[in-house]
Coordinates of C-alpha atoms and ligand atoms in Angstrom, one line a residue:
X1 CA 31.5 -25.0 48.7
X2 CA 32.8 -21.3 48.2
X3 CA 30.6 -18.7 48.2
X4 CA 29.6 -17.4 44.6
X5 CA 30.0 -13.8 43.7
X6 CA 26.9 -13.6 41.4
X7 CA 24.4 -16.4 39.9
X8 CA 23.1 -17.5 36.7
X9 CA 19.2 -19.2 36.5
X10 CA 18.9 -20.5 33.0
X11 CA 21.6 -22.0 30.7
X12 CA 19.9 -21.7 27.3
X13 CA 22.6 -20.1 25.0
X14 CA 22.7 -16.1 26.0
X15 CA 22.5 -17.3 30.1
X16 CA 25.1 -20.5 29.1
X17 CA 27.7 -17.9 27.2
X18 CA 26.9 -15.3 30.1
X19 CA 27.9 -17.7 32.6
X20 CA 31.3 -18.7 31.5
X21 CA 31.9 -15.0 30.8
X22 CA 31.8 -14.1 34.0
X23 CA 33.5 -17.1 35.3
X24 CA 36.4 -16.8 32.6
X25 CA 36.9 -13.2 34.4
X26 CA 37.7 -15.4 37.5
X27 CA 34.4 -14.5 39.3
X28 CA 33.0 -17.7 41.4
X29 CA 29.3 -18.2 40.0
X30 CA 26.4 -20.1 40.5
X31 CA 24.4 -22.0 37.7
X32 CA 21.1 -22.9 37.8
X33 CA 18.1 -23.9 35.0
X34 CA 14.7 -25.1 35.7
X35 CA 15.3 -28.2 33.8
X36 CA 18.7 -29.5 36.2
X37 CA 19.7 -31.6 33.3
X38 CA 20.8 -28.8 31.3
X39 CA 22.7 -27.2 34.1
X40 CA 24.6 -31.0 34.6
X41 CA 25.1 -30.6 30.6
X42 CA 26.7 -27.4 31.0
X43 CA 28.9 -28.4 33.4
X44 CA 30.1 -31.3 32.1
X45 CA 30.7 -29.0 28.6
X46 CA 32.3 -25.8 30.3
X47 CA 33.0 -26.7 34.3
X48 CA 36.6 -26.3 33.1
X49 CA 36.6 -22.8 32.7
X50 CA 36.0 -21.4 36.0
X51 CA 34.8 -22.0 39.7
X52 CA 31.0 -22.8 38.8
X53 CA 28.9 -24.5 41.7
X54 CA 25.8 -26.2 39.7
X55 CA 22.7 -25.6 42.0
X56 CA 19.5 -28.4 41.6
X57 CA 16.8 -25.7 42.9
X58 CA 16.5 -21.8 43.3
X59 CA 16.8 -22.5 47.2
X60 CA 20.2 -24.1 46.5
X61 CA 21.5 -21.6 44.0
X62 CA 19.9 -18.5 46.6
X63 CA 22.3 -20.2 49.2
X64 CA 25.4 -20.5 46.9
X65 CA 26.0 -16.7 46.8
X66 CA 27.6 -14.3 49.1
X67 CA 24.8 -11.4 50.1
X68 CA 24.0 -9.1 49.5
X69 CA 23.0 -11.8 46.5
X70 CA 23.2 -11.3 42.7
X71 CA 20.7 -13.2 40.6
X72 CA 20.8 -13.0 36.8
X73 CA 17.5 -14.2 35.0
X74 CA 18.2 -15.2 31.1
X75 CA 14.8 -17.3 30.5
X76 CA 12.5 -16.8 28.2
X77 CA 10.8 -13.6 28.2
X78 CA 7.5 -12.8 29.3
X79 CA 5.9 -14.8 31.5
X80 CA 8.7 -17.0 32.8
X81 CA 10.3 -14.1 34.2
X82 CA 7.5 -13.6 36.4
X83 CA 7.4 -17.2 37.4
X84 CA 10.9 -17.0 38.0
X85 CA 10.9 -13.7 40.2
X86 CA 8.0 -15.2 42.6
X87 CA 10.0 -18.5 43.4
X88 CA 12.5 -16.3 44.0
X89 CA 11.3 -13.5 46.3
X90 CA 10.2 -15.5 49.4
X91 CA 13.8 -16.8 49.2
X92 CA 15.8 -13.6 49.6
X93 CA 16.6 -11.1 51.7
X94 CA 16.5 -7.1 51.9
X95 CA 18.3 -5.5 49.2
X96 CA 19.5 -8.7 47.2
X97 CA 19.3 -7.6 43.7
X98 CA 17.2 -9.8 40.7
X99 CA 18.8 -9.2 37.4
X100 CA 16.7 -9.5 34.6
X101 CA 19.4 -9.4 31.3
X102 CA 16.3 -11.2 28.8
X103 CA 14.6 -9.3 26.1
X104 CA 12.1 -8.2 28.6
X105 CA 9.0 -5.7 27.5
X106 CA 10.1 -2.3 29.2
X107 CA 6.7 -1.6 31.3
X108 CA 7.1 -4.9 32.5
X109 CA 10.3 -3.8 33.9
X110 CA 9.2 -1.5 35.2
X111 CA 6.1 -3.4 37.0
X112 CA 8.7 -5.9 38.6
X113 CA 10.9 -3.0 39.7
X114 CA 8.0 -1.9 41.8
X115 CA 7.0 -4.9 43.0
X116 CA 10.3 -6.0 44.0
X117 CA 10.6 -2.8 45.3
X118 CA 7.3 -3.3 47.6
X119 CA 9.1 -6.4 48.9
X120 CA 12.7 -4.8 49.5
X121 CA 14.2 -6.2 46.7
X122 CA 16.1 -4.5 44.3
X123 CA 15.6 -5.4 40.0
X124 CA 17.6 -4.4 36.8
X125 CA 15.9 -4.4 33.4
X126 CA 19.4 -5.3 31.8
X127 CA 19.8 -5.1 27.5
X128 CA 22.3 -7.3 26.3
X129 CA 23.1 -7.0 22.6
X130 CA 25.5 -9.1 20.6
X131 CA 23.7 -12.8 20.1
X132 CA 25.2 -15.9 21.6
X133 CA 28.6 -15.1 20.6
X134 CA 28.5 -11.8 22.0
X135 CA 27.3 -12.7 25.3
X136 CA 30.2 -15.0 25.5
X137 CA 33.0 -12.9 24.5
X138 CA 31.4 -9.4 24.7
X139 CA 28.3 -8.0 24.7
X140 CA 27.1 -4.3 24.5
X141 CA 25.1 -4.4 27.9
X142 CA 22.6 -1.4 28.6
X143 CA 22.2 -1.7 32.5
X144 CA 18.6 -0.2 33.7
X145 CA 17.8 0.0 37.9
X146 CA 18.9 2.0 40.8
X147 CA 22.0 3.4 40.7
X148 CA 23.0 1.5 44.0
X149 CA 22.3 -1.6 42.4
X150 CA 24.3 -0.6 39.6
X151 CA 27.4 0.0 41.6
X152 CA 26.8 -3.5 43.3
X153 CA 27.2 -5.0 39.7
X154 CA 29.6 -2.4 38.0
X155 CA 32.9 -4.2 37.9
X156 CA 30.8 -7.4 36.7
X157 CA 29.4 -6.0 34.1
X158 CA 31.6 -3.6 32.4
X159 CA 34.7 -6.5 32.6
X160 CA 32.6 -9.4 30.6
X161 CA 31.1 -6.1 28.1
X162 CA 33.1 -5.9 24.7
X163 CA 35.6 -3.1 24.6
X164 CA 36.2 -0.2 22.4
X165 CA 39.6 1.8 22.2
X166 CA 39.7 0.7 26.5
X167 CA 35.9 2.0 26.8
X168 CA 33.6 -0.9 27.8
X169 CA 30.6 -0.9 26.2
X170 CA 28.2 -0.9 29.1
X171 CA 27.2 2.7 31.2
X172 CA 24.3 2.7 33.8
X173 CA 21.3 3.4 31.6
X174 CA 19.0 5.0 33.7
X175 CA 16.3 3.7 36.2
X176 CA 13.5 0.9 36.3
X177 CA 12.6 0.3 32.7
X178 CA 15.6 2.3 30.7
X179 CA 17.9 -0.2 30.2
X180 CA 15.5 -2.5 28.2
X181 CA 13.6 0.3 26.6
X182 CA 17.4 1.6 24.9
X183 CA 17.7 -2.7 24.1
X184 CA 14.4 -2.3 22.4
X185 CA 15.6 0.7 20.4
X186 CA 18.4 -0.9 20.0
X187 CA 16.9 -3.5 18.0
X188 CA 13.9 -1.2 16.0
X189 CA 17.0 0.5 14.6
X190 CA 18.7 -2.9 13.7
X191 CA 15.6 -3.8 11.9
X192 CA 15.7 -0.3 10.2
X193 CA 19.8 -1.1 9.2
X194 CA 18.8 -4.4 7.8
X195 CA 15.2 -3.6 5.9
X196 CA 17.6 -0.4 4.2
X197 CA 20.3 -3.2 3.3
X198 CA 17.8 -5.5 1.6
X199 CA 16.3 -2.5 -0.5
X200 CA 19.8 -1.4 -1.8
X201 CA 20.5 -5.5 -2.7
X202 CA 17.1 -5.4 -4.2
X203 CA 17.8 -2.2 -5.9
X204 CA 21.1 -3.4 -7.1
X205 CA 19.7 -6.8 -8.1
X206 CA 16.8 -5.7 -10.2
X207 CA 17.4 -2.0 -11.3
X208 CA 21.1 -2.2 -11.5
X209 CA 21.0 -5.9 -13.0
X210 CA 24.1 -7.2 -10.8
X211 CA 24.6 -10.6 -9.8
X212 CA 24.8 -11.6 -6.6
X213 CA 28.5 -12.2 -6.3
X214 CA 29.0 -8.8 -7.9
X215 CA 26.3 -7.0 -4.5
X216 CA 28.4 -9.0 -2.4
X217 CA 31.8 -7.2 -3.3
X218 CA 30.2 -3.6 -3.6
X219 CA 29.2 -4.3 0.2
X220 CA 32.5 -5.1 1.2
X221 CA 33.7 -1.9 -0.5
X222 CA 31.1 -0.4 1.1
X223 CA 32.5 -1.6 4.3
X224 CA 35.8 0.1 4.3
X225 CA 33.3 3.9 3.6
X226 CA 31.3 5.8 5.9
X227 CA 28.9 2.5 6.2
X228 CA 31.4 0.6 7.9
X229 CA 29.3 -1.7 10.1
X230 CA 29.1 -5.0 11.5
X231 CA 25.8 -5.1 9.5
X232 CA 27.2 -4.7 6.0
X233 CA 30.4 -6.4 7.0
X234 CA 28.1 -9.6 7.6
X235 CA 26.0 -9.0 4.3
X236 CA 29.0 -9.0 2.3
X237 CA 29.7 -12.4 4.0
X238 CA 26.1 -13.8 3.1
X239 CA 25.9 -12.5 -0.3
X240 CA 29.2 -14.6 -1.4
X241 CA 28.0 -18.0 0.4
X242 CA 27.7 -20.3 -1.8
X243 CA 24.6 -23.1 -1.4
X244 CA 25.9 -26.6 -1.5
X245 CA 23.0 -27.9 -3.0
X246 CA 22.4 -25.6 -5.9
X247 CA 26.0 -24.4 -6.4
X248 CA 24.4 -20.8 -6.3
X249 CA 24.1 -18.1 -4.1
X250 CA 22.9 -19.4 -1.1
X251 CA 20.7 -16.3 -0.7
X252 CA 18.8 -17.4 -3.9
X253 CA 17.3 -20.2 -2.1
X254 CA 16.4 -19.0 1.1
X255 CA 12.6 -17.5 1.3
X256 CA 11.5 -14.1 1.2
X257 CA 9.6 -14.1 4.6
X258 CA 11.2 -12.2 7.2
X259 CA 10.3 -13.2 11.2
X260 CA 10.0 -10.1 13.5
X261 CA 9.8 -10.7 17.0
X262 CA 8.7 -8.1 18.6
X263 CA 11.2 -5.4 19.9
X264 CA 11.1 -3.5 16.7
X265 CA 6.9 -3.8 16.8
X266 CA 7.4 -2.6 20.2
X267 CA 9.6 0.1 19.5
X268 CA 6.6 1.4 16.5
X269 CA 4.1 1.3 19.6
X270 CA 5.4 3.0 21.3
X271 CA 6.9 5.9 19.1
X272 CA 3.0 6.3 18.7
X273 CA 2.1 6.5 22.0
X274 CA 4.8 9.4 22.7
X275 CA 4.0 10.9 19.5
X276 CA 7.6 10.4 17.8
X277 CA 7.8 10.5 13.9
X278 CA 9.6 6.7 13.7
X279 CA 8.8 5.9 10.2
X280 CA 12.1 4.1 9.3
X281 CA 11.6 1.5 12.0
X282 CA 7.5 1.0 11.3
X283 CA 8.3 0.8 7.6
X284 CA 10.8 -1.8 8.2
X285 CA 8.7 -3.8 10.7
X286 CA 5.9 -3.3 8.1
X287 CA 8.0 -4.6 5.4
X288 CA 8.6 -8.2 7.5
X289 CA 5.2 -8.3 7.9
X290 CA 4.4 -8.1 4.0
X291 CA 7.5 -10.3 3.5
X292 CA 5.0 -12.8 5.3
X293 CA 1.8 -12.3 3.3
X294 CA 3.6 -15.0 0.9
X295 CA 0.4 -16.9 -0.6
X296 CA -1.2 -13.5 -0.9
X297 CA 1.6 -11.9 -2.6
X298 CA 1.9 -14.8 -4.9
X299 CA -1.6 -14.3 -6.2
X300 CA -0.7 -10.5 -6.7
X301 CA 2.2 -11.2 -8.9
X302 CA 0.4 -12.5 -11.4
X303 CA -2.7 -9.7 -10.7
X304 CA -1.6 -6.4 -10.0
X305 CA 0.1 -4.5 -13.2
X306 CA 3.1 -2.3 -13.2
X307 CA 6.3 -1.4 -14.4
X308 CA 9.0 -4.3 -14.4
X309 CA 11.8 -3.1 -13.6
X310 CA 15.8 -3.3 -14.8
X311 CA 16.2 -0.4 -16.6
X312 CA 18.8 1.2 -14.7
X313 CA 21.9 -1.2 -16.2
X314 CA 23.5 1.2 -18.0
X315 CA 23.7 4.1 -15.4
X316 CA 27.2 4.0 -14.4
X317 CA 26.3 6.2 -11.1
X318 CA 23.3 4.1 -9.7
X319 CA 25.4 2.0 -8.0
X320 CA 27.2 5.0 -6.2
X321 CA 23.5 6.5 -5.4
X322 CA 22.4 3.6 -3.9
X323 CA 25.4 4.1 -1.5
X324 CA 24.7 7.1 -1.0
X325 CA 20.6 7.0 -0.6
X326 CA 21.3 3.9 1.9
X327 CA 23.7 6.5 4.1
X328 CA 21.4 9.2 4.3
X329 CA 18.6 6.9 5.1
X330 CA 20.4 5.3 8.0
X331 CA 21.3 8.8 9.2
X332 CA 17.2 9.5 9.3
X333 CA 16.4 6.1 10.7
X334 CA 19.1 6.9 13.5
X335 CA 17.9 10.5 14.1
X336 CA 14.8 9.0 14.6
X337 CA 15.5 6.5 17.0
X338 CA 17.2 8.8 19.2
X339 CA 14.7 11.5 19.3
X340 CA 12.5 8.2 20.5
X341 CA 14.6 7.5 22.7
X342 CA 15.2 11.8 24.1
X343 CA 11.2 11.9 24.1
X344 CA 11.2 8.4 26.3
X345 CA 13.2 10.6 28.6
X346 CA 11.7 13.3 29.2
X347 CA 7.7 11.1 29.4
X348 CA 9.4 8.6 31.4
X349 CA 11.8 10.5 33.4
X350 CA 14.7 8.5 32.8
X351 CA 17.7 11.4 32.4
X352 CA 19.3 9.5 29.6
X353 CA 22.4 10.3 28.1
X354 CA 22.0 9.8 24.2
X355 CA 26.0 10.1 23.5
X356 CA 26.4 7.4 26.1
X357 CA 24.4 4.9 24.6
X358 CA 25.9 5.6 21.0
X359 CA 29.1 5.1 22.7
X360 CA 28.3 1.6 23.8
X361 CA 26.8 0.0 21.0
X362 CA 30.1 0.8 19.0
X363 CA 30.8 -2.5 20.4
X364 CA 29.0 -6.0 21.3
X365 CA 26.2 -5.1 19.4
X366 CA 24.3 -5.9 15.9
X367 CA 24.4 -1.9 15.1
X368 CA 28.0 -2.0 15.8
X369 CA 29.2 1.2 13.7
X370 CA 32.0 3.6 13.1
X371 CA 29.1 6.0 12.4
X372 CA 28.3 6.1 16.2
X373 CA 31.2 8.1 16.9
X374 CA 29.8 10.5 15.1
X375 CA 26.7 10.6 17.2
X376 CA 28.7 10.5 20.5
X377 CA 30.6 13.3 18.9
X378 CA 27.2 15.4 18.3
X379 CA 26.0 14.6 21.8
X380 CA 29.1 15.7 23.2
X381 CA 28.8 18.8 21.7
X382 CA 25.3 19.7 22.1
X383 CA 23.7 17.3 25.1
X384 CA 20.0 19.1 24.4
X385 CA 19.9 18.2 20.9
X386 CA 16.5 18.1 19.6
X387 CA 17.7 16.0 16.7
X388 CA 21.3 14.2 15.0
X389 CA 20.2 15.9 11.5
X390 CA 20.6 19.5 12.9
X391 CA 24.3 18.7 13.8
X392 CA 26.8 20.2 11.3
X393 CA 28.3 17.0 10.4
X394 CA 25.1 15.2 9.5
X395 CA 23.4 18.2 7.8
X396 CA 26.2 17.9 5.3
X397 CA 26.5 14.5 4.9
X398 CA 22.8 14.3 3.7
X399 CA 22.7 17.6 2.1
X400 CA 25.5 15.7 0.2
X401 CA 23.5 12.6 -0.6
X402 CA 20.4 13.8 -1.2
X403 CA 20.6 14.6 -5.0
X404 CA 21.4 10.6 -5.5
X405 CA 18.7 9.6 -2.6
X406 CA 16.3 11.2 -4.5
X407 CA 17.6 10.0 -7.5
X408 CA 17.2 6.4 -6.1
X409 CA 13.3 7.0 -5.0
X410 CA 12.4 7.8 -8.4
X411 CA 14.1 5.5 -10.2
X412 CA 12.9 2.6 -7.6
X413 CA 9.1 4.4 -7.9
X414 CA 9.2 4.5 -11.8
X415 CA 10.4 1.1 -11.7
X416 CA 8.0 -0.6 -9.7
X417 CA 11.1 -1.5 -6.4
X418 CA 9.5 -1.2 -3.3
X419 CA 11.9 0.8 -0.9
X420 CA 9.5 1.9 2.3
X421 CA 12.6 2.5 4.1
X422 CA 14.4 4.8 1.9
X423 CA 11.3 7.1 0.8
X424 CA 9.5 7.2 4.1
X425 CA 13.2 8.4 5.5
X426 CA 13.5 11.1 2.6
X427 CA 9.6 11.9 3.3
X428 CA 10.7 12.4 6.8
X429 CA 13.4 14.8 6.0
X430 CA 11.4 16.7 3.8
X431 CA 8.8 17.0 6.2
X432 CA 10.8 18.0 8.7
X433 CA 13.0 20.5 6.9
X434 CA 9.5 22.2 6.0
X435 CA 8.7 25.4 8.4
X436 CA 4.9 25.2 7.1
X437 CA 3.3 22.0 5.7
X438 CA -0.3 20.6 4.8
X439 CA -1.6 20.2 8.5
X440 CA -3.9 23.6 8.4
X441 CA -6.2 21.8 6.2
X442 CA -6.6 18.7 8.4
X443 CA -7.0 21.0 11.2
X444 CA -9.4 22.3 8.8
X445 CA -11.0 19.5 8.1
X446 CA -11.1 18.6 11.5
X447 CA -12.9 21.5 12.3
X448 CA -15.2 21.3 9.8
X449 CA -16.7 17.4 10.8
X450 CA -15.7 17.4 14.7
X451 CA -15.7 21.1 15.6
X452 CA -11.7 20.1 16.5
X453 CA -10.5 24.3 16.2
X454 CA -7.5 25.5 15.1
X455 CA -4.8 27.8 16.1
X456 CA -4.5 30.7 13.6
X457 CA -1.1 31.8 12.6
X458 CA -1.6 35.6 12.8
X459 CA -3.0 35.4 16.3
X460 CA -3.0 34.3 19.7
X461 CA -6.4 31.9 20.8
X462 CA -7.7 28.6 19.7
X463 CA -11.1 29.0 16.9
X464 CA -14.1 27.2 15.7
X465 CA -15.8 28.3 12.3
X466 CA -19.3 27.4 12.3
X467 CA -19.2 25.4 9.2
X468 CA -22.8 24.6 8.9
X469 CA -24.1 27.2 10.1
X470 CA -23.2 30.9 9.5
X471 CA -20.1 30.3 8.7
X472 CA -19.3 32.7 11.1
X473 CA -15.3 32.3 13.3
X474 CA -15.5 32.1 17.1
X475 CA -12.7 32.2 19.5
X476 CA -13.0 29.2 21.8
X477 CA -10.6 29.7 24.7
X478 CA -11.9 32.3 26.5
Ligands
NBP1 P1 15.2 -18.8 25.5 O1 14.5 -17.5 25.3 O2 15.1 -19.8 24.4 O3 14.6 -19.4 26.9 C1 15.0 -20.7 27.3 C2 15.3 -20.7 28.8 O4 14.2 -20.2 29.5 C3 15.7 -22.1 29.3 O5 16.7 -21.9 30.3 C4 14.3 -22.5 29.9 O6 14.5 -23.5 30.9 C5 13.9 -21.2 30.5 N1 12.5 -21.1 30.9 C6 11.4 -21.2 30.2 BR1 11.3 -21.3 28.4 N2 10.3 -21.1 30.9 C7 10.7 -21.0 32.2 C8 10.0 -20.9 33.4 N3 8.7 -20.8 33.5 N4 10.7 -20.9 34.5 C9 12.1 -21.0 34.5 N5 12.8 -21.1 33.4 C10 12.1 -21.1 32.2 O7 16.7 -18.6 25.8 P2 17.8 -17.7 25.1 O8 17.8 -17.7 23.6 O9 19.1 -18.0 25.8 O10 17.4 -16.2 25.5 C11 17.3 -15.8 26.9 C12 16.8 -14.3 26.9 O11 17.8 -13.5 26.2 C13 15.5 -14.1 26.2 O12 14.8 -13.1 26.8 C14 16.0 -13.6 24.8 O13 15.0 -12.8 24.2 C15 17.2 -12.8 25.2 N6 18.2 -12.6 24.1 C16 18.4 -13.6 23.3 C17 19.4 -13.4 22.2 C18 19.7 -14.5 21.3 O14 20.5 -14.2 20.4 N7 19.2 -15.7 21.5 C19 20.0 -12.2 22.1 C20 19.8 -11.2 23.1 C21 18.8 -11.4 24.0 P3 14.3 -25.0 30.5 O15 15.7 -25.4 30.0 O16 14.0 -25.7 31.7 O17 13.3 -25.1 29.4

């Protein structure tokens, strides 16, 4: 039996495709999956397509690979990792390396970096992006661990990532829990992309009165513009299936009750707990969650009053402002994410390099985008950059869009369309394009019921007014 390079435990469809990924790029590698049937399945399916040894138990896969030894984990995530890493440890040595390339929760990356740690081992928090057809022929993979245990995987990894113009779409992320925190990004600003996707259809649907063969081709126009994207690539795709029971749209059938599945909830937490304005992403994970309130929403349909909409048919622009509110939009819901993910930074101390991750999920990935250029571009030029709006390029291109975004808002809002995604992103950018907003009266308020104080604008100190008292100001720092 030849030694394995690296090994695989857990041959559901992202560790099966990752597997003979690896072993298509000639690498020797070990399978393995708790259940041993599936790992005699995948054999018999794929044990053409490179030197696979199929191992029965952990112990026999440990002692199929060379040392110091390379373990990839792609089970389930949560718990099962952790049942996975403690049958592991006691089999290992110093310094063999557990890769965890699941959908794992970043702080419990970064628990099972310490703990491994505690027990000499060393563990990567890896994001892979791209679905089951990615991971076979080329995901966008956001590596996070040591950096030594990054060089001991390097060549692995960046030959089975997808490529763009020779550039493989996989850099060293950052330490302990980086690489799955920029996954989880990753996928809060997917479901931002796609909740902005369904309000345009929607908008175009029942404001614009297009059928659904008629969205489908303005998405594929849309596709060869400034929105070129995997994303509205594939919606162009779904609008113009056909259902072969109906003979209609396929889309027409399918129920309006998104899943979500937790990386884009987790993504909302945690903007909150660092404090990051991250409304395209909560609206959007907010939206699912409505989408689900079915029964309820049912009953409000034919309760709740207001304006039905459709009377936007005979604007001959709306469909070019839906374009152009869905572009500024995703520019906000992008700025946001990466200000998330410069703020997870600096609280977490990761050193990450925002350009670098734009650059390698122009490939692989579901966010797959010419537009990330752009944002490589912009990190490029300014590495400290507080946020993508402020970049020349950017500033313009919604400075140029806004008249037709907000355009869009008030038609949808006189009309009765929902679009959380598209007004809390132009609330966002007028709130942030304001140098002085609302917030002295909540601080006022705040003072008023909880004795919170305020700064004052016109001098240094922090003050209390005694409210309820005399009414008199006091300084309260000193
Ligand atoms: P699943 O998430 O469906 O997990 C199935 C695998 O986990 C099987 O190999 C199963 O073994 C194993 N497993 C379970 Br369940 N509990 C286990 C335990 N206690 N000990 C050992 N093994 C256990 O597989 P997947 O869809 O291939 O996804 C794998 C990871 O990749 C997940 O974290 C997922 O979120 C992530 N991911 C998935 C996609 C995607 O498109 N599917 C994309 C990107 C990332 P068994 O055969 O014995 O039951």
């Amino acid at each position: 039996m030849s030694e394995s390079v690296i090994g695989v435990t857990g041959l559901a469809v992202m560790g099966a495709n990752l597997a003979r990924n690896i072993a298509r790029r000639g690498v020797p590698i070990a399978v393995h999956n708790r259940t041993p049937a599936r790992t005699g399945e995948f054999i018999d399916a794929y044990g053409e397509e490179g030197a696979f040894t199929a191992a029965e138990s952990l112990e026999d896969l440990v002692d199929a690979l060379e040392k110091p030894r390379r373990i990839i984990v792609m089970v389930k995530a949560g718990q099962p990792v952790d049942e996975v890493i403690s049958e592991l440890t006691p089999l290992l040595d110093e310094g063999d390396i557990i890769i965890d390339a699941g959908n794992s929760h970043f702080p419990d990356t970064r628990r099972r970096t310490a703990e491994c740690a505690e027990r000499g081992l060393r563990f990567m928090g890896v994001g892979v992006s791209g679905g089951e057809e990615g991971a076979l022929l080329g995901p966008s993979i956001m590596p996070g661990g040591d950096a030594d245990a990054y060089a001991a995987v390097t060549e692995i990894l960046t030959s089975i990532a997808a490529q763009v113009d020779g550039t493989p779409c996989c850099v060293h992320v950052g330490p302990d829990g980086a690489g799955h925190y920029v996954k989880m990004v990753h996928n809060g600003i997917e479901y931002a992309d796609i909740q902005l996707i369904a309000e345009a259809y929607d908008l175009l649907t029942h404001v614009a009165g297009l059928d659904t063969a008629a969205i489908g081709k303005i998405f594929a126009e849309w596709n060869s513009g400034d929105l070129e994207s995997f994303l509205i690539e594939i919606t162009a795709t779904v609008l113009a299936k056909t259902d072969e029971t109906t003979g209609g749209p396929l889309v027409d059938v399918i129920a309006d009750q998104a899943e979500q599945k937790g990386t884009g909830r987790w993504t909302a937490i945690d903007a909150l707990d660092l404090g990051v304005p991250l409304t395209a992403i909560t609206e959007a994970v907010f939206a699912r969650t409505l989408s689900s309130l079915s029964d309820e929403r049912r009953a409000a349909a034919a309760t709740l009053g207001g304006p039905t909409p459709g009377g936007g048919a005979n604007r001959d622009d709306l469909v070019d402002d839906i374009r152009q509110a869905l572009y500024a939009s995703k520019v906000v819901a992008y700025a946001q994410g990466f200000a998330q993910m410069r703020a997870a930074s600096q609280a977490y101390g990761w050193d990450l390099d925002l350009g670098a991750m734009a650059t390698i999920w122009r490939g692989g990935c579901i966010i797959r985008a010419q537009f990330l250029n752009r944002i490589r571009d912009a990190y490029a030029e300014h590495p400290d950059l507080d946020n993508l709006l402020m970049v020349p390029y950017f500033t313009q291109a919604v400075a140029d869009a806004q008249d037709a975004w907000r355009r869009v808002v008030v038609t949808a809002t006189e009309q009765g369309v929902a679009v959380p995604a598209f007004s809390s992103s132009l609330s966002y950018y007028d709130g942030y394009r304001r140098e002085r907003g609302p917030a002295n009266l909540i601080q006022g308020l705040r003072d008023f019921f909880g004795a919170h104080t305020y700064l004052r604008t016109d001098t240094e100190g922090s003050f209390h007014t005694r409210w309820g008292q005399d009414g008199a100001e006091v300084r309260t720092d000193g």
